[in-house]
Tab-separated table of C-alpha atoms in Angstrom:
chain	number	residue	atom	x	y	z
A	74	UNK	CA	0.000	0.000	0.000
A	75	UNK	CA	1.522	3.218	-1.040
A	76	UNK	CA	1.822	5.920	1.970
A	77	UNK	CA	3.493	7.952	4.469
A	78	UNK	CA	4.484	6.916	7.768
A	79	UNK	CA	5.458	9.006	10.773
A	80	UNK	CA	6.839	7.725	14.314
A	81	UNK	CA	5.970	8.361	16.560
A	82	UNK	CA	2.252	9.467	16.216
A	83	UNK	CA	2.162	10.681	20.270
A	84	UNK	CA	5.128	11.876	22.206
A	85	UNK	CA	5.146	13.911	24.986
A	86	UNK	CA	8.924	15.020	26.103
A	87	UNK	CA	10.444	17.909	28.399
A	88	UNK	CA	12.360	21.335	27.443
A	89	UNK	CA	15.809	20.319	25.782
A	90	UNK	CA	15.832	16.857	25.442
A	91	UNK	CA	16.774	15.816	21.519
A	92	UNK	CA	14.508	13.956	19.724
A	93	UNK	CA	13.782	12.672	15.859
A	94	UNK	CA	10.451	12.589	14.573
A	95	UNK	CA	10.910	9.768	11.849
A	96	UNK	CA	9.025	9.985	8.315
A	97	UNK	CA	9.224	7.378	5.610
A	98	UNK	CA	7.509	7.560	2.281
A	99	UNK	CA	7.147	4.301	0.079
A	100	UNK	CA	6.598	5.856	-3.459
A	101	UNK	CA	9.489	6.887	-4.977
A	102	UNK	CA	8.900	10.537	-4.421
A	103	UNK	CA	11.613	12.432	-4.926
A	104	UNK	CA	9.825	15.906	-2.993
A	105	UNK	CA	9.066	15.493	0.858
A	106	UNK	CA	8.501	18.084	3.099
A	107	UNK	CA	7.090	18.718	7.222
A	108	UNK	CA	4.482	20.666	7.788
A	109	UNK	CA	2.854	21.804	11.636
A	110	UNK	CA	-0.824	22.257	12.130
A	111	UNK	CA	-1.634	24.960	15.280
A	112	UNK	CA	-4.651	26.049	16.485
A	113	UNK	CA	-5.325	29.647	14.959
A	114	UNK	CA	-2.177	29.425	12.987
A	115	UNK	CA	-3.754	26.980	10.252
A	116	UNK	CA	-0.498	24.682	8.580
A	117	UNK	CA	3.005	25.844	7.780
A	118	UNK	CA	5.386	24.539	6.267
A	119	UNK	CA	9.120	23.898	8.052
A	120	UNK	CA	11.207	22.154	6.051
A	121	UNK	CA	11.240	20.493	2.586
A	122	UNK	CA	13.313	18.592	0.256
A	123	UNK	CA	13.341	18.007	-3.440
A	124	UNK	CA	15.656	15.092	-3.561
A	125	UNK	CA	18.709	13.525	-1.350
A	126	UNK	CA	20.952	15.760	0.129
A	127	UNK	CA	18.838	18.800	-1.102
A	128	UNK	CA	17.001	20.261	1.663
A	129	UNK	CA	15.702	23.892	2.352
A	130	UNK	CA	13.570	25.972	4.958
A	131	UNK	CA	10.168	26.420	4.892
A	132	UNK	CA	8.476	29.223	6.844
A	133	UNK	CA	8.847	28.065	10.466
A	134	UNK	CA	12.368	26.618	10.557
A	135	UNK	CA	13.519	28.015	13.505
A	136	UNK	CA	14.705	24.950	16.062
A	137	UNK	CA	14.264	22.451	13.736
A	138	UNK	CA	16.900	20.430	11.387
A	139	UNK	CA	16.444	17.451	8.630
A	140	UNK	CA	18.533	15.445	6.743
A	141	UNK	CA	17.799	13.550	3.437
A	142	UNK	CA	20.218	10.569	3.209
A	143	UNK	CA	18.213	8.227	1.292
A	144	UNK	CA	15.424	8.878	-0.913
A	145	UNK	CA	12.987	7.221	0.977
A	146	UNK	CA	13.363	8.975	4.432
A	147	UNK	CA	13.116	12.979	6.070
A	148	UNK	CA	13.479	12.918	9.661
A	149	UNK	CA	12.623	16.206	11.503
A	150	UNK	CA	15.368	16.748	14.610
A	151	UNK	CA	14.174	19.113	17.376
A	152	UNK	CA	17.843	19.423	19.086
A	153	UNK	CA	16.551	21.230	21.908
A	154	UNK	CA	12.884	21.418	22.097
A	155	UNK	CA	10.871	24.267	23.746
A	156	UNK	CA	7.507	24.686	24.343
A	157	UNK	CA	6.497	26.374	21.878
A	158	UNK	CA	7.172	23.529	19.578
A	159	UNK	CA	4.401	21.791	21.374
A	160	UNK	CA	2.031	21.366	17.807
A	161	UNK	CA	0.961	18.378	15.416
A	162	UNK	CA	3.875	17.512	12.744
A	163	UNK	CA	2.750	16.161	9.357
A	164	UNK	CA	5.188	14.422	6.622
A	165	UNK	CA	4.017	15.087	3.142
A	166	UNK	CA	5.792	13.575	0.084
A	167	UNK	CA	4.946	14.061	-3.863
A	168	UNK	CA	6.523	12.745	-6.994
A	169	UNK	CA	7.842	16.494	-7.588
A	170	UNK	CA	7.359	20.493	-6.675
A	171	UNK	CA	4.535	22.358	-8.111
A	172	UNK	CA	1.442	20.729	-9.477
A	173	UNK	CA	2.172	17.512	-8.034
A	174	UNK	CA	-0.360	16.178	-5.364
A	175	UNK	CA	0.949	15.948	-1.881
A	176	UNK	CA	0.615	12.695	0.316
A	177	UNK	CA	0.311	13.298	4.146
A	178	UNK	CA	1.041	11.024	6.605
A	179	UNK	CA	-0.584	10.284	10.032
A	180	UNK	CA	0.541	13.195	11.889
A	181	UNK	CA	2.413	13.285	15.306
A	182	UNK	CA	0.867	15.034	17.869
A	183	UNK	CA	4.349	15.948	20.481
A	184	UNK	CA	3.604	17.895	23.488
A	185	UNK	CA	6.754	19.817	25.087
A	186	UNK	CA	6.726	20.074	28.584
B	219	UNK	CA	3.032	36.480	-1.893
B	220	UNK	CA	0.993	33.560	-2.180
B	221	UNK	CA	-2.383	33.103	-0.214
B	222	UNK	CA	-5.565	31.306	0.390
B	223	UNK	CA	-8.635	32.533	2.434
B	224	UNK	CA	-11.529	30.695	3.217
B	225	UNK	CA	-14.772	30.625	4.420
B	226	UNK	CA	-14.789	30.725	8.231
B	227	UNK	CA	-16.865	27.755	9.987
B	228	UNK	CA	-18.306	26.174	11.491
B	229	UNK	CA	-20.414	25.299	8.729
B	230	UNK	CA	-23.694	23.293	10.119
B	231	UNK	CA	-26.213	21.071	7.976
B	232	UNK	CA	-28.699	18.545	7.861
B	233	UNK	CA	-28.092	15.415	5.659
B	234	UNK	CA	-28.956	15.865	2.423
B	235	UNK	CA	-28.293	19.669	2.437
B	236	UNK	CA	-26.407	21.459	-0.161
B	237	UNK	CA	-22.880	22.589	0.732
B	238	UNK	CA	-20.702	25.576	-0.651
B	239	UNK	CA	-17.639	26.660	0.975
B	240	UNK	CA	-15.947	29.853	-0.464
B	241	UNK	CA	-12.182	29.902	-1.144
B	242	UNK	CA	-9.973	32.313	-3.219
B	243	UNK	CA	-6.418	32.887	-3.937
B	244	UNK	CA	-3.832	35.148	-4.683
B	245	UNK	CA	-0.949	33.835	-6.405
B	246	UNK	CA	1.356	34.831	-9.171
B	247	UNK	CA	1.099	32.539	-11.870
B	248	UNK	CA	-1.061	29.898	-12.321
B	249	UNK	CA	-0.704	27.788	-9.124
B	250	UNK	CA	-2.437	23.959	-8.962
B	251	UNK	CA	-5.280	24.250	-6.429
B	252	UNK	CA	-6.220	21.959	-3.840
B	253	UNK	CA	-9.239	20.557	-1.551
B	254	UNK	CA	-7.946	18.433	1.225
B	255	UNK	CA	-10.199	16.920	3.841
B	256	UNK	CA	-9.216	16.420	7.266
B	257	UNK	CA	-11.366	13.676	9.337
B	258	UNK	CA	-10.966	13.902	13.401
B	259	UNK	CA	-7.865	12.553	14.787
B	260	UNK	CA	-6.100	12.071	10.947
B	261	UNK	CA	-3.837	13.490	8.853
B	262	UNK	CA	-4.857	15.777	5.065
B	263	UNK	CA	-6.290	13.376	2.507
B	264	UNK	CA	-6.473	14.991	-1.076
B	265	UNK	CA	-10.756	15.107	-1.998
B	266	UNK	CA	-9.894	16.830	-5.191
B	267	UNK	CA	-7.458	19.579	-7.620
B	268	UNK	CA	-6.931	21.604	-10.538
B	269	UNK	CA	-4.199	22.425	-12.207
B	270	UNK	CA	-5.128	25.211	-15.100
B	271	UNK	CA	-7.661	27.721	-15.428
B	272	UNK	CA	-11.203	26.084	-16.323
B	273	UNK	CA	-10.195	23.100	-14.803
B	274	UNK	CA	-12.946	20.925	-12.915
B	275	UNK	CA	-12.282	18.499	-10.025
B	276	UNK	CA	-14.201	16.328	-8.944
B	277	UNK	CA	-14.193	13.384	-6.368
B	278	UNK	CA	-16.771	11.032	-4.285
B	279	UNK	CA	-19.814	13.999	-4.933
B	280	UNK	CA	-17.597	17.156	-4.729
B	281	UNK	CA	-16.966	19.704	-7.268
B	282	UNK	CA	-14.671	22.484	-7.109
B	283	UNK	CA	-14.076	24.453	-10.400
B	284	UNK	CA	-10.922	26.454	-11.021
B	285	UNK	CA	-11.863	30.169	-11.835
B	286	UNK	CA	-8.577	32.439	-12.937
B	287	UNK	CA	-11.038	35.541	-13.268
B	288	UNK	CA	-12.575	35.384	-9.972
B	289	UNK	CA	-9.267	33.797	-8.541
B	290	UNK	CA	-11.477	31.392	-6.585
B	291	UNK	CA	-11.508	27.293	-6.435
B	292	UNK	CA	-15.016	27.020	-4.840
B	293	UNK	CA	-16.181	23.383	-3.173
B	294	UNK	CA	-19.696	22.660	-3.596
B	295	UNK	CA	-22.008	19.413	-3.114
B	296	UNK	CA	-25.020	18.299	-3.965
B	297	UNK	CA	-25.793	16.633	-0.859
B	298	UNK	CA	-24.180	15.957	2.070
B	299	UNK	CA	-23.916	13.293	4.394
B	300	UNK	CA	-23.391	12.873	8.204
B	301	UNK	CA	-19.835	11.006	7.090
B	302	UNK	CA	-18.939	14.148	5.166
B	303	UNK	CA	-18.373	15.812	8.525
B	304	UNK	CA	-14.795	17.089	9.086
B	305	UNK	CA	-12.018	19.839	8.436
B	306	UNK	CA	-11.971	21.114	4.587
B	307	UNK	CA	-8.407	22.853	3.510
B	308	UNK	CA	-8.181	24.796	0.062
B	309	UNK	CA	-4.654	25.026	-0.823
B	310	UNK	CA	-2.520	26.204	-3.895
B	311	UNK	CA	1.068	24.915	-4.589
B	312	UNK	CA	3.875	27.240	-4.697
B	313	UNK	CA	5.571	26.109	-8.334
B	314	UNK	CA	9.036	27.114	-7.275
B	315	UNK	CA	9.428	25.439	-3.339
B	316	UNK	CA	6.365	23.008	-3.723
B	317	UNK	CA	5.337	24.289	-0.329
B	318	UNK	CA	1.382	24.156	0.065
B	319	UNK	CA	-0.267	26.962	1.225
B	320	UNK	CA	-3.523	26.449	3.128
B	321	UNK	CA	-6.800	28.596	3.779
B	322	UNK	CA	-7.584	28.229	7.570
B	323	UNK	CA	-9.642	25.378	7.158
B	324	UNK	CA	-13.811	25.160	7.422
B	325	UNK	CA	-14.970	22.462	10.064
B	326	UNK	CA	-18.430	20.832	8.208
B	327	UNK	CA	-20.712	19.171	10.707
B	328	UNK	CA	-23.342	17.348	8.927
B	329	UNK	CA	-26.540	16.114	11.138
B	330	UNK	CA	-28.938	13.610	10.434
């Protein structure tokens, strides 16, 4: 079955301990990119990618990195996260930029304490 | 720069009802246009698009033409049903980052 896959889909950590929100896509896509939904705010985009080793910054990248090693996987690294990072994280992946239809996965809903 | 405004919700009708739910854009170009749906406690599944002027999408009942002169990408229904109930997103694509950019989402609740 062709989707997107996020772990974990519930986390809830405290102020400045690292963690890796993973995201795997199994279609080939060569364009992936994390999103974060927030009450009020609506979804923006943090980071995206539009094939290995080519990554840039969305409009919220502040305290976030990535990395895009393999085709197949974007993980999104919060090195030190703060509560304001507290927000649900979607994966999206699509064959390219543009007028290509994006393919969301599950969300992860992480709670910073 | 790019953006999408929508209708503000919540949007409340009995089954069967006819739905419309306003969105336009401003965009330079001629962005692709989406309609994702978001159902409680998932993530954005794609309900329909359009990529050029003129162009109609359409998916399980719902219609949402793409309208260059009134920049506006427009869902509609015929009738809707308690299972349509959820969190609607227009969208359009940026062409140059791919990044999505989304209206502020219309929550439908559908009664029987």
């Amino acid at each position: 079955e062709a989707q997107v896959t996020q772990n974990p889909r519930y986390l809830i950590t405290v102020t400045g301990k690292k963690l890796t929100v993973t995201c795997s896509q199994n279609m080939n896509h060569e364009y992936m990119s994390w999103y974060r939904q927030d009450p009020g705010l609506g979804l923006r985009q943090i980071y995206y990618s539009m094939n290995v080793e080519v990554t840039d910054k969305g409009d919220v990248p502040e305290g976030y990195k990535v990395s895009r090693k393999e085709k197949r996987n974007f993980p999104l690294i919060l090195e030190s996260p703060s509560p304001n990072q507290t927000s649900l994280y979607f994966c999206a992946s699509s064959l390219g930029q543009g007028r290509e239809t994006q393919y969301f996965g599950p969300g992860t809903r992480l709670l910073v304490l | 720069g790019n953006s999408v405004t929508q209708m503000e919700g919540p949007v409340t009708l009995s089954e069967e009802a006819f739905l419309t739910i306003n969105c336009t854009y401003t965009a330079t170009g001629y962005p692709s246009l989406f309609w994702y749906v978001q159902y409680p406690g998932e993530g954005l599944q794609l309900l329909l698009k359009a990529t050029k002027a003129d162009d109609k999408g359409s998916n399980k009942g719902f219609e949402a033409t793409y309208r260059k002169e009134t920049t506006s990408f427009h869902l509609e229904k015929g009738s809707v049903q308690v299972s349509d109930s959820a969190v609607y997103f227009c969208a359009l694509s940026d062409r140059y980052t791919g990044k999505l950019i989304f209206g502020q989402g219309t929550t439908l609740q559908v009664k029987p």
